[in-house]
């Protein structure tokens, strides 16, 4: 199960497309997406309202608080929208400590309104919680005490009685509309495998609900059931996650294989680098370097698991070693080739890939004054460890090798001792 | 969720979606523990029934296979654990059915990637019916010395090293299957799965462990993301747990990442502060759990808390599987089959070392393929062309000959293609089609011994053997077999030597002087020309030629060629929808 954020444009597209199927009535949602590759003339042909209405434009980059950050422009005509986009497309912004370029915008009709409602649905272990407030909008956090929440256990469908606490205080003339809207949105949430949905705010246009701002997350493991319903859905990387060339190379490898290959550079100048087998263990190795007080020296997070073949490990290890040995400065560095006790992965086979990469990169490893620390257990580990030891003798690089008799993270301590000892 | 012991030494499971290795690993574990009954009572393999042979120690046992969950539950009412190895697409549906069976108490779902909404339904059903769901996305779970789910705890070597074959006194629960293996080195219990909503939670299992008298301490390995650890914090605060709990939540490194990162596990997504590893570790410590400063110190904390009351026993030896033993170089085993003509192990199949692609690219024909697979060498084009002509000439000889007749009768009896074909082929022998080989043998013998045609024919007559390859039902000296003439013409034009065939012509001249129907027939022509091909091409030694003739290669040529015709007759009869053939009474002489 993996919950993936989707763009506001896609959230609204899904609501618009499926609201009618589920409720029989239509929502007048109109929105258009603008990216670097958008041709405005083509877009107008598809969405003629763009040239006839006043518009709103904002980045569609999975971050919130756009209004408060001055990234929303209201009441523009299309030419002004185009100018707004041009001035910001590809420009870096900083949001909540993450920096990244803006690549995607959403353009919608400008809807003057007074009412701002809030709805939020979150999937939880035993059901879903549904929150509603008649005081939505950018000040929702200041008005949090006005938010009402109900919890709907799995398998129970939403009816008037259960919904009542949410809408009890609404004026009679709008109460049925809102009640109906909440019910349909909840049904749509379940039907489309949403795991999170928020409209803040939505308003009423001609007496009908209209989402002004929306966030959504889908359960991407349900993709096989929703192939048709979701249409061409995009799961963008979280904002600020810009991959370097090496990272996207590994990402590409990862997508091509059934195994898992992850690589994130944390500090290109770090002196402790890791290449760890196993999803659980890789996190613990990174933790331990940090918990022992050397987070600042940690070069990367790297995980390989799911029995990658020798060739995949070779390509993967090349990249890790290249990054770890970049810009030698004469000071000692450490490469932690770690892992727990494998269930069934053939340790000797995966180590072959790593060993081949190390042989290829022998001079780089030496130039970077690299010390290598190995710890691993599992099927055929004796053979794998013996080959690692032999490699040390063969290419003359210091390699310390441990098996399951040693603690898993003991080599983190050694790596730290290595880089802190006098050169 | 039920509180207390989930498994015992008599627990039996039903295994959904047959996988040989995990089941064998369960049975090996059973044997190691000294269980009397295997822990897998039955296998469910949709659409299949019967038995699967597996090892229980040294012995082979047959485990029943059922095609539906319901049938398996009815046949094995004491099996209360359902181990689901279905794919993420179908795991939810089969687990649902299993949960609804009254005999099933625990369902373990191995698949990774089961949709959240499906999992939530399973959780809801299990809760209201007091059943336990382990997973999805779990390696399973193990109760030391009693019962193990699927692949839990890895190889037998690791199980022995971790002493999981004897009962333990530590309850362990983890979010990571790989890491649980690591921690099994000292302790044992259940890995619950890395998903956002694994069927049962850390606190579910901790509360359960607290109720089991044999469990003296509890070890928890959590991870960042989700709120699961907080239910444990609540339980600790409420005083529901009386035994020491050693806990560590991994993922303290998440704050080093600038943006959201999904780590290796689906549940391990760095989200809000509450879900951080630091916050969870702090909360657990505040609630009274023993929390180390880093994972490196975790093992020390566990050892300090742990007093070992376990009496050591030594487990029986599990016989090593042949494959493993061979791989490790401990034993060698003779192969049972040897093959020299083809190899399908590489990038593409090879015929006698020639890759398939080059056979196609070089425009080789069926004659070349025959020469590669039968003679293990590439023969010159005129030879392979000759082989092709033979195949074409012998492909069919009408519906009345015994082979075709048999095929037609069989096809009309409603039998399938293969039955119809072999029924025709089975008539090939000394009387039908077998004359090519004999012709080659006798003519070769006579020629090599330099017998004159007169001596040869007369010696055969003395032995009471008709000269094979001579004689025809219809053809006469003045009306030769067209096929024989074509073969002779081709050979005289292309073969370096046609001495065997010319010798046969001399024999024919002599036999024709005895009777006008004793002409060389197609068997004689093919038989003797094949001798010329073998001897004249210079590609075969004398021994090889003797072997080829002795084994009966030429009969092979006839069988191959005639199969083409027999297949044609089968299709013909089927296309014509011919009814069952019945021979008319009138055509039988009934007599005493």
Coordinates of C-alpha atoms in Angstrom, one line a residue, chain B:
Chain B
X1 CA -8.0 -9.8 18.1
X2 CA -7.7 -12.9 20.2
X3 CA -5.4 -12.7 23.1
X4 CA -2.9 -15.3 24.0
X5 CA -1.2 -18.1 22.2
X6 CA -1.9 -18.2 18.4
X7 CA 0.0 -21.4 17.6
X8 CA 1.1 -24.7 19.2
X9 CA 3.0 -27.8 18.3
X10 CA -0.2 -29.3 16.9
X11 CA -1.3 -26.2 14.9
X12 CA -2.0 -27.1 11.3
X13 CA -2.4 -24.8 8.3
X14 CA -4.0 -24.7 4.9
X15 CA -1.7 -23.3 2.3
X16 CA -3.3 -21.3 -0.5
X17 CA -1.6 -21.2 -3.9
X18 CA 0.9 -24.1 -4.1
X19 CA 4.5 -23.0 -3.7
X20 CA 6.9 -25.9 -3.2
X21 CA 9.7 -24.1 -1.3
X22 CA 7.8 -22.3 1.4
X23 CA 5.8 -25.4 2.2
X24 CA 9.0 -27.5 2.3
X25 CA 10.6 -25.0 4.6
X26 CA 7.6 -25.3 7.0
X27 CA 7.9 -29.0 7.0
X28 CA 11.6 -28.9 7.6
X29 CA 11.0 -26.6 10.5
X30 CA 8.4 -29.1 11.8
X31 CA 10.9 -31.9 11.6
X32 CA 13.5 -29.8 13.4
X33 CA 11.1 -29.1 16.2
X34 CA 10.2 -32.8 16.5
X35 CA 6.6 -32.2 15.6
X36 CA 4.7 -35.4 15.1
X37 CA 2.4 -34.1 12.4
X38 CA 3.3 -31.8 9.5
X39 CA 2.1 -28.2 10.0
X40 CA 0.6 -28.1 6.5
X41 CA -2.6 -30.2 6.4
X42 CA -3.7 -29.3 2.9
X43 CA -3.0 -27.2 -0.1
X44 CA -5.5 -25.2 -2.1
X45 CA -4.6 -24.7 -5.7
X46 CA -7.5 -23.3 -7.6
X47 CA -8.6 -25.6 -10.3
X48 CA -6.3 -28.5 -9.3
X49 CA -6.9 -31.5 -7.1
X50 CA -4.8 -34.5 -6.0
X51 CA -1.7 -34.7 -3.9
X52 CA 1.7 -33.0 -3.7
X53 CA 4.8 -35.0 -2.6
X54 CA 7.0 -33.3 -0.1
X55 CA 9.6 -34.3 2.5
X56 CA 8.9 -34.6 6.2
X57 CA 12.5 -35.3 7.4
X58 CA 13.8 -38.2 5.4
X59 CA 10.3 -39.5 4.5
X60 CA 8.2 -38.4 1.6
X61 CA 4.6 -37.5 2.4
X62 CA 1.6 -36.8 0.1
X63 CA -0.3 -33.6 1.1
X64 CA -3.9 -33.4 -0.3
X65 CA -4.6 -30.6 -2.8
X66 CA -8.0 -29.1 -3.0
X67 CA -9.5 -26.8 -5.6
X68 CA -11.5 -24.6 -3.3
X69 CA -11.1 -23.1 0.2
X70 CA -14.4 -24.5 1.3
X71 CA -13.4 -28.0 0.2
X72 CA -10.1 -27.8 2.0
X73 CA -11.7 -26.5 5.2
X74 CA -14.3 -29.3 5.1
X75 CA -11.6 -31.9 4.6
X76 CA -9.3 -30.6 7.3
X77 CA -11.5 -29.2 10.1
X78 CA -8.7 -29.0 12.6
X79 CA -6.5 -26.8 10.4
X80 CA -7.2 -23.3 11.8
X81 CA -4.5 -21.2 10.1
X82 CA -4.8 -20.1 6.5
X83 CA -1.6 -19.1 4.8
X84 CA -2.3 -17.1 1.7
X85 CA 0.4 -17.0 -1.0
X86 CA -2.0 -15.5 -3.6
X87 CA -0.9 -12.5 -5.7
X88 CA -1.8 -8.9 -4.6
X89 CA -4.6 -9.0 -7.1
X90 CA -6.4 -12.0 -5.7
X91 CA -5.2 -12.2 -2.1
X92 CA -8.1 -10.1 -0.7
X93 CA -10.8 -12.3 -2.3
X94 CA -9.4 -15.6 -1.2
X95 CA -8.6 -14.2 2.3
X96 CA -12.2 -13.1 2.6
X97 CA -13.5 -16.5 1.8
X98 CA -11.1 -18.0 4.3
X99 CA -12.1 -15.7 7.1
X100 CA -15.7 -16.7 6.6
X101 CA -14.9 -20.4 7.2
X102 CA -15.8 -21.3 10.8
X103 CA -12.7 -23.5 11.1
X104 CA -10.2 -20.8 10.2
X105 CA -8.9 -18.6 13.1
X106 CA -5.8 -17.0 11.6
X107 CA -5.2 -15.7 8.1
X108 CA -1.7 -14.7 7.0
X109 CA -1.4 -12.8 3.8
X110 CA 2.0 -12.7 2.2
X111 CA 1.3 -10.5 -0.9
X112 CA 2.7 -7.0 -1.0
X113 CA 0.5 -4.4 -2.7
X114 CA -3.0 -5.4 -1.6
X115 CA -5.2 -2.3 -2.0
X116 CA -5.8 -0.5 1.3
X117 CA -9.6 -0.6 0.9
X118 CA -9.5 -4.4 0.6
X119 CA -7.3 -4.7 3.6
X120 CA -9.6 -2.5 5.6
X121 CA -12.5 -4.8 4.8
X122 CA -10.5 -7.8 6.0
X123 CA -9.6 -6.0 9.2
X124 CA -13.2 -5.0 9.9
X125 CA -14.4 -8.6 9.3
X126 CA -11.7 -10.1 11.4
X127 CA -12.4 -7.7 14.3
X128 CA -16.1 -8.4 14.5
X129 CA -15.6 -12.1 14.2
X130 CA -12.7 -12.4 16.6
X131 CA -10.2 -13.7 14.0
X132 CA -6.6 -12.7 13.4
X133 CA -5.2 -11.3 10.2
X134 CA -1.4 -11.2 9.8
X135 CA -0.2 -9.0 6.9
X136 CA -0.7 -8.2 4.1
X137 CA 2.9 -7.8 3.0
X138 CA 4.3 -10.0 5.8
X139 CA 6.9 -12.7 5.8
X140 CA 4.5 -14.4 8.3
X141 CA 5.4 -15.4 11.8
X142 CA 6.9 -18.1 13.8
X143 CA 6.4 -19.7 17.2
X144 CA 9.7 -21.1 18.2
X145 CA 9.6 -24.9 18.6
X146 CA 6.0 -25.1 17.4
X147 CA 4.9 -23.5 14.1
X148 CA 6.2 -21.4 11.3
X149 CA 4.4 -19.6 8.5
X150 CA 5.9 -20.0 5.0
X151 CA 9.3 -18.4 4.6
X152 CA 9.6 -16.8 8.0
X153 CA 13.1 -16.9 9.5
X154 CA 14.8 -17.8 6.3
X155 CA 17.0 -20.8 5.7
X156 CA 17.3 -23.8 7.9
X157 CA 20.8 -22.7 8.8
X158 CA 19.5 -19.5 10.2
X159 CA 16.7 -21.2 12.1
X160 CA 19.3 -23.5 13.7
X161 CA 21.7 -20.7 14.5
X162 CA 18.8 -18.7 16.0
X163 CA 17.7 -21.7 18.0
X164 CA 14.1 -21.3 16.8
X165 CA 13.6 -25.1 17.0
X166 CA 13.0 -24.9 20.7
X167 CA 10.4 -22.9 22.7
X168 CA 11.5 -19.4 23.6
X169 CA 10.6 -16.9 26.2
X170 CA 10.7 -13.6 24.3
X171 CA 7.8 -12.2 22.3
X172 CA 9.1 -10.3 19.3
X173 CA 7.1 -8.2 16.8
X174 CA 8.5 -6.2 14.0
X175 CA 7.5 -4.2 11.0
X176 CA 10.2 -5.6 8.8
X177 CA 10.5 -9.2 7.7
X178 CA 14.2 -8.9 6.8
X179 CA 15.0 -7.3 10.1
X180 CA 13.1 -9.8 12.1
X181 CA 15.5 -12.4 10.7
X182 CA 18.3 -10.4 12.1
X183 CA 16.7 -10.3 15.6
X184 CA 15.8 -13.9 15.5
X185 CA 19.4 -14.5 16.3
X186 CA 18.5 -14.2 19.9
X187 CA 14.7 -14.1 20.0
X188 CA 11.6 -15.1 18.1
X189 CA 7.9 -14.3 17.2
X190 CA 5.9 -12.4 14.6
X191 CA 6.6 -10.0 11.7
X192 CA 3.4 -8.1 11.0
X193 CA 4.1 -6.5 7.6
X194 CA 5.2 -3.2 6.3
X195 CA 1.9 -1.9 5.0
X196 CA 0.0 1.1 6.3
X197 CA -2.7 -1.1 7.8
X198 CA -1.3 -4.5 8.5
X199 CA -4.1 -6.7 9.7
X200 CA -2.9 -6.8 13.2
X201 CA -0.8 -4.1 15.0
X202 CA 2.2 -4.0 17.2
X203 CA 0.1 -3.5 20.3
X204 CA -2.3 -6.4 19.3
X205 CA 0.7 -8.7 19.5
X206 CA 2.3 -7.2 22.5
X207 CA -0.9 -7.6 24.5
X208 CA -1.1 -11.2 23.3
X209 CA 2.5 -11.9 24.4
X210 CA 1.7 -10.3 27.8
X211 CA -1.0 -13.0 28.2
X212 CA 1.3 -15.9 27.4
X213 CA 2.9 -17.2 30.6
X214 CA 6.0 -18.6 28.8
X215 CA 6.8 -15.1 27.4
X216 CA 9.1 -13.3 29.9
X217 CA 9.9 -10.2 27.9
X218 CA 8.8 -8.5 24.7
X219 CA 10.9 -7.0 22.0
X220 CA 9.4 -4.5 19.5
X221 CA 11.0 -3.1 16.3
X222 CA 8.8 -0.4 14.9
X223 CA 9.5 2.1 12.1
X224 CA 8.7 5.6 11.2
X225 CA 5.3 6.4 9.5
X226 CA 1.9 5.5 10.8
X227 CA 0.6 5.7 14.4
X228 CA 0.8 2.0 15.2
X229 CA 3.4 2.5 17.9
X230 CA 1.1 4.9 19.8
X231 CA -1.4 2.2 20.5
X232 CA 1.4 0.4 22.2
X233 CA 2.2 3.6 24.1
X234 CA -1.4 3.8 25.2
X235 CA -1.4 0.2 26.4
X236 CA 1.8 0.8 28.4
X237 CA 0.4 3.9 30.0
X238 CA -2.8 2.1 30.9
X239 CA -0.8 -0.5 32.7
X240 CA -2.0 -3.3 30.4
X241 CA 1.5 -4.7 29.9
X242 CA 3.2 -6.1 32.9
X243 CA 6.3 -7.6 31.2
X244 CA 9.4 -5.7 30.2
X245 CA 9.2 -4.2 26.7
X246 CA 12.4 -3.4 24.8
X247 CA 11.5 -1.2 21.8
X248 CA 13.2 0.7 19.0
X249 CA 11.6 2.6 16.2
X250 CA 13.8 2.9 13.1
X251 CA 13.9 5.8 10.8
X252 CA 15.6 8.5 12.9
X253 CA 17.5 9.4 9.7
X254 CA 14.3 10.7 8.0
X255 CA 15.0 14.3 9.2
X256 CA 18.2 14.2 7.1
X257 CA 16.0 14.2 4.0
X258 CA 14.9 17.4 2.6
X259 CA 11.6 16.3 1.1
X260 CA 9.3 13.4 1.8
X261 CA 10.9 10.1 1.1
X262 CA 9.3 6.7 0.8
X263 CA 11.7 4.2 2.2
X264 CA 11.8 0.6 1.3
X265 CA 8.6 -0.2 3.1
X266 CA 5.2 1.1 2.0
X267 CA 4.2 2.0 5.6
X268 CA 7.5 3.7 6.2
X269 CA 6.8 7.1 4.8
X270 CA 8.2 10.1 6.6
X271 CA 5.1 12.2 7.4
X272 CA 4.3 14.5 10.3
X273 CA 6.3 14.9 13.5
X274 CA 4.0 12.5 15.4
X275 CA 5.0 9.8 12.9
X276 CA 8.7 10.4 13.2
X277 CA 10.9 7.8 14.7
X278 CA 12.3 10.2 17.3
X279 CA 8.8 11.1 18.5
X280 CA 7.8 7.5 18.7
X281 CA 10.9 6.4 20.5
X282 CA 10.4 9.2 23.0
X283 CA 6.8 8.3 23.6
X284 CA 7.6 4.7 24.1
X285 CA 10.4 5.6 26.6
X286 CA 8.1 7.9 28.5
X287 CA 5.5 5.2 28.6
X288 CA 8.0 2.9 30.3
X289 CA 9.5 0.8 27.5
X290 CA 13.2 0.2 27.5
X291 CA 14.4 2.3 24.5
X292 CA 18.1 2.4 23.6
X293 CA 19.9 5.4 22.1
X294 CA 20.5 3.8 18.8
X295 CA 19.9 0.5 17.1
X296 CA 23.6 -0.4 17.8
X297 CA 22.7 -0.4 21.6
X298 CA 19.4 -2.2 21.0
X299 CA 21.0 -5.6 21.2
X300 CA 22.7 -4.7 24.5
X301 CA 19.4 -3.5 26.0
X302 CA 17.7 -6.8 25.0
X303 CA 20.5 -8.9 26.5
X304 CA 20.5 -6.9 29.7
X305 CA 16.8 -7.4 30.1
X306 CA 16.8 -11.0 29.1
X307 CA 17.4 -13.8 31.5
X308 CA 17.8 -17.0 29.7
X309 CA 15.7 -19.8 31.4
X310 CA 15.8 -22.0 28.3
X311 CA 17.0 -25.6 28.5
X312 CA 19.1 -26.4 25.5
X313 CA 18.2 -29.3 23.3
X314 CA 19.9 -30.3 20.1
X315 CA 17.8 -30.5 17.0
X316 CA 17.8 -33.5 14.6
X317 CA 19.7 -33.2 11.3
X318 CA 17.7 -32.2 8.3
X319 CA 18.8 -34.1 5.3
X320 CA 20.2 -31.6 2.8
X321 CA 18.5 -31.2 -0.5
X322 CA 20.4 -32.6 -3.4
X323 CA 20.5 -29.3 -5.3
X324 CA 21.8 -27.4 -2.3
X325 CA 24.5 -30.0 -1.6
X326 CA 25.6 -30.0 -5.2
X327 CA 25.8 -26.2 -5.3
X328 CA 27.9 -26.1 -2.2
X329 CA 30.2 -28.7 -3.7
X330 CA 29.6 -31.3 -1.0
X331 CA 28.3 -34.1 -3.2
X332 CA 28.2 -35.0 -6.8
X333 CA 25.5 -36.8 -8.6
X334 CA 25.6 -38.5 -11.9
X335 CA 23.3 -37.1 -14.6
X336 CA 20.6 -39.3 -15.9
X337 CA 20.4 -38.1 -19.4
X338 CA 23.0 -37.2 -21.9
X339 CA 22.3 -35.1 -25.1
X340 CA 24.6 -34.2 -27.9
X341 CA 22.4 -32.8 -30.6
X342 CA 20.8 -29.7 -29.2
X343 CA 21.0 -27.3 -26.3
X344 CA 18.3 -24.9 -25.1
X345 CA 20.1 -23.4 -22.2
X346 CA 21.7 -20.3 -23.8
X347 CA 20.2 -17.2 -25.4
X348 CA 18.6 -19.3 -28.1
X349 CA 18.3 -23.0 -28.9
X350 CA 21.2 -24.5 -30.9
X351 CA 21.0 -27.5 -33.2
X352 CA 24.4 -29.2 -33.2
X353 CA 26.0 -26.0 -32.1
X354 CA 24.3 -23.9 -34.8
X355 CA 22.1 -21.2 -33.3
X356 CA 18.5 -21.0 -34.4
X357 CA 18.9 -17.5 -35.7
X358 CA 21.7 -18.5 -38.1
X359 CA 19.7 -21.4 -39.4
X360 CA 16.9 -19.0 -40.3
X361 CA 19.2 -16.2 -41.5
X362 CA 21.2 -18.5 -43.8
X363 CA 18.1 -19.7 -45.4
X364 CA 18.6 -23.4 -44.4
X365 CA 15.9 -25.9 -45.2
X366 CA 14.4 -28.9 -43.4
X367 CA 17.2 -31.1 -45.0
X368 CA 19.8 -29.0 -43.2
X369 CA 17.9 -29.3 -39.9
X370 CA 17.8 -33.1 -40.4
X371 CA 21.5 -33.2 -41.1
X372 CA 22.2 -31.2 -38.0
X373 CA 20.0 -33.1 -35.7
X374 CA 20.5 -36.6 -37.1
X375 CA 24.0 -36.5 -38.4
X376 CA 25.3 -33.7 -36.1
X377 CA 27.0 -31.9 -39.0
X378 CA 26.2 -29.5 -41.8
X379 CA 26.1 -31.6 -45.0
X380 CA 26.7 -30.0 -48.4
X381 CA 23.6 -28.5 -50.0
X382 CA 23.2 -31.3 -52.6
X383 CA 23.0 -33.8 -49.7
X384 CA 20.4 -31.8 -47.8
X385 CA 18.5 -31.3 -51.1
X386 CA 18.5 -35.0 -51.7
X387 CA 17.1 -35.6 -48.2
X388 CA 14.4 -33.1 -48.9
X389 CA 13.5 -34.8 -52.2
X390 CA 13.2 -38.1 -50.3
X391 CA 10.9 -36.5 -47.7
X392 CA 8.7 -35.1 -50.4
X393 CA 8.6 -38.3 -52.4
X394 CA 7.7 -40.4 -49.3
X395 CA 5.2 -38.0 -47.8
X396 CA 2.1 -39.9 -48.9
X397 CA 1.1 -42.8 -50.9
X398 CA -2.7 -42.5 -51.0
X399 CA -5.4 -43.6 -48.6
X400 CA -5.2 -47.3 -49.2
X401 CA -1.8 -48.2 -47.8
X402 CA -1.9 -49.6 -44.3
X403 CA -0.5 -46.5 -42.5
X404 CA -3.0 -44.1 -44.1
X405 CA -5.8 -46.6 -43.7
X406 CA -5.2 -46.9 -40.0
X407 CA -5.0 -43.2 -39.6
X408 CA -8.3 -42.7 -41.4
X409 CA -10.0 -45.3 -39.3
X410 CA -8.7 -43.8 -36.1
X411 CA -9.6 -40.2 -37.1
X412 CA -13.1 -41.4 -37.9
X413 CA -13.4 -43.0 -34.5
X414 CA -13.2 -39.4 -33.2
X415 CA -9.7 -39.7 -31.8
X416 CA -7.3 -36.7 -31.6
X417 CA -4.5 -35.9 -34.1
X418 CA -1.7 -37.5 -32.2
X419 CA -3.7 -40.8 -31.7
X420 CA -4.6 -40.8 -35.4
X421 CA -1.0 -40.1 -36.5
X422 CA 0.6 -42.8 -34.3
X423 CA -2.0 -45.3 -35.2
X424 CA -0.8 -44.9 -38.8
X425 CA 2.9 -44.8 -37.9
X426 CA 2.6 -48.0 -35.9
X427 CA 2.1 -50.0 -39.1
X428 CA 5.5 -49.0 -40.3
X429 CA 7.8 -52.0 -40.0
X430 CA 9.2 -55.0 -41.9
X431 CA 6.2 -55.1 -44.3
X432 CA 5.2 -51.5 -44.7
X433 CA 7.9 -48.9 -45.3
X434 CA 10.7 -50.8 -43.7
X435 CA 12.3 -51.8 -47.0
X436 CA 14.5 -48.7 -47.3
X437 CA 16.7 -49.8 -44.4
X438 CA 16.8 -53.4 -45.6
X439 CA 17.7 -52.4 -49.1
X440 CA 20.6 -50.3 -47.9
X441 CA 21.8 -53.1 -45.6
X442 CA 21.7 -55.9 -48.2
X443 CA 23.0 -53.9 -51.1
X444 CA 25.8 -52.5 -49.0
X445 CA 26.7 -55.9 -47.8
X446 CA 26.7 -57.4 -51.3
X447 CA 28.6 -54.5 -52.9
X448 CA 31.2 -54.4 -50.1
X449 CA 31.7 -58.1 -50.5
X450 CA 32.0 -57.6 -54.2
X451 CA 29.3 -60.1 -55.0
X452 CA 28.2 -60.1 -58.6
X453 CA 24.5 -59.3 -59.1
X454 CA 23.9 -63.0 -60.0
X455 CA 25.6 -64.2 -56.8
X456 CA 23.8 -61.6 -54.7
X457 CA 20.3 -62.4 -56.0
X458 CA 20.7 -66.1 -55.9
X459 CA 22.2 -66.1 -52.4
X460 CA 19.2 -64.2 -51.2
X461 CA 16.9 -66.7 -53.0
X462 CA 18.6 -69.5 -51.2
X463 CA 18.0 -67.9 -47.8
X464 CA 14.4 -67.4 -48.9
X465 CA 14.6 -63.6 -48.7
X466 CA 13.2 -61.4 -51.4
X467 CA 15.7 -58.7 -52.4
X468 CA 14.4 -55.5 -50.7
X469 CA 14.1 -52.5 -53.0
X470 CA 13.3 -54.7 -56.0
X471 CA 9.8 -55.4 -57.2
X472 CA 6.7 -53.3 -57.7
X473 CA 2.9 -54.0 -57.7
X474 CA 2.2 -52.0 -60.9
X475 CA 5.4 -50.9 -62.4
X476 CA 7.2 -52.9 -65.1
X477 CA 10.5 -53.0 -66.9
X478 CA 9.0 -50.9 -69.7
X479 CA 7.1 -48.6 -67.3
X480 CA 9.6 -47.5 -64.6
X481 CA 8.7 -45.7 -61.4
X482 CA 8.9 -42.0 -62.2
X483 CA 10.1 -41.3 -58.6
X484 CA 13.1 -43.7 -59.1
X485 CA 14.0 -42.0 -62.3
X486 CA 13.9 -38.6 -60.7
X487 CA 16.2 -39.7 -57.8
X488 CA 18.6 -41.3 -60.2
X489 CA 18.8 -38.3 -62.4
X490 CA 19.4 -36.0 -59.4
X491 CA 22.1 -38.2 -58.0
X492 CA 23.9 -38.7 -61.3
X493 CA 23.9 -35.0 -61.8
X494 CA 25.0 -34.0 -58.3
X495 CA 26.6 -36.8 -56.4
X496 CA 30.4 -37.3 -56.7
X497 CA 29.8 -41.1 -56.9
X498 CA 26.7 -43.3 -57.4
X499 CA 28.4 -46.7 -57.2
X500 CA 25.9 -48.3 -54.9
X501 CA 23.0 -47.2 -57.0
X502 CA 24.7 -48.3 -60.2
X503 CA 25.3 -51.7 -58.6
X504 CA 21.5 -51.8 -57.8
X505 CA 20.8 -51.0 -61.5
X506 CA 23.0 -54.0 -62.5
X507 CA 21.0 -56.2 -60.0
X508 CA 17.8 -54.8 -61.5
X509 CA 18.9 -55.8 -65.0
X510 CA 19.4 -59.3 -63.8
X511 CA 16.1 -59.5 -61.9
X512 CA 14.2 -58.1 -64.9
X513 CA 15.5 -61.0 -66.8
X514 CA 13.6 -63.2 -64.4
X515 CA 10.3 -61.3 -64.2
X516 CA 9.1 -58.1 -65.8
X517 CA 7.8 -56.6 -62.5
X518 CA 11.1 -57.0 -60.6
X519 CA 12.1 -53.3 -61.2
X520 CA 14.0 -51.1 -58.7
X521 CA 11.4 -49.5 -56.5
X522 CA 11.6 -46.2 -54.6
X523 CA 12.9 -48.0 -51.5
X524 CA 15.8 -49.5 -53.4
X525 CA 16.6 -46.1 -55.0
X526 CA 16.6 -44.2 -51.7
X527 CA 18.4 -47.0 -49.9
X528 CA 21.3 -47.3 -52.3
X529 CA 21.6 -43.6 -53.0
X530 CA 21.8 -42.9 -49.3
X531 CA 24.8 -45.2 -49.2
X532 CA 26.3 -43.2 -52.0
X533 CA 25.6 -40.0 -50.2
X534 CA 27.3 -41.3 -47.0
X535 CA 30.3 -42.7 -48.8
X536 CA 30.6 -40.1 -51.5
X537 CA 30.3 -36.9 -49.4
X538 CA 33.5 -37.8 -47.6
X539 CA 32.0 -36.6 -44.4
X540 CA 31.5 -40.0 -42.7
X541 CA 34.0 -42.6 -41.6
X542 CA 33.4 -46.2 -42.5
X543 CA 32.3 -47.0 -38.9
X544 CA 29.9 -44.1 -38.9
X545 CA 28.3 -45.4 -42.1
X546 CA 27.9 -48.9 -40.7
X547 CA 26.4 -47.3 -37.6
X548 CA 23.9 -45.2 -39.5
X549 CA 22.8 -48.1 -41.6
X550 CA 22.7 -50.4 -38.5
X551 CA 20.6 -48.0 -36.3
X552 CA 18.1 -47.6 -39.1
X553 CA 18.3 -43.9 -40.0
X554 CA 16.7 -44.5 -43.3
X555 CA 13.6 -45.8 -41.7
X556 CA 13.5 -42.5 -39.8
X557 CA 13.4 -40.7 -43.1
X558 CA 10.3 -42.7 -44.1
X559 CA 8.6 -42.2 -40.7
X560 CA 9.3 -38.4 -40.9
X561 CA 8.1 -38.1 -44.5
X562 CA 5.0 -40.2 -44.0
X563 CA 3.9 -38.3 -40.9
X564 CA 3.2 -35.4 -43.2
X565 CA 0.8 -37.5 -45.2
X566 CA -0.8 -39.1 -42.1
X567 CA -1.4 -35.7 -40.5
X568 CA -3.0 -34.6 -43.8
X569 CA -5.3 -37.7 -43.8
X570 CA -6.3 -36.9 -40.2
X571 CA -7.3 -33.3 -41.1
X572 CA -9.0 -34.5 -44.2
X573 CA -11.3 -36.9 -42.3
X574 CA -12.0 -34.3 -39.6
X575 CA -12.8 -31.7 -42.2
X576 CA -15.1 -34.1 -44.0
X577 CA -16.8 -35.0 -40.7
X578 CA -16.6 -38.6 -41.6
X579 CA -18.5 -40.9 -39.2
X580 CA -17.1 -44.0 -37.4
X581 CA -15.8 -46.5 -39.9
X582 CA -17.3 -49.9 -39.8
X583 CA -16.1 -52.6 -42.1
X584 CA -19.0 -54.2 -44.1
X585 CA -20.0 -57.8 -43.3
X586 CA -20.0 -58.5 -47.0
X587 CA -16.3 -57.8 -47.1
X588 CA -15.4 -60.4 -44.5
X589 CA -15.2 -64.1 -45.1
X590 CA -16.9 -65.7 -42.1
X591 CA -15.7 -69.3 -41.9
X592 CA -14.6 -72.0 -39.5

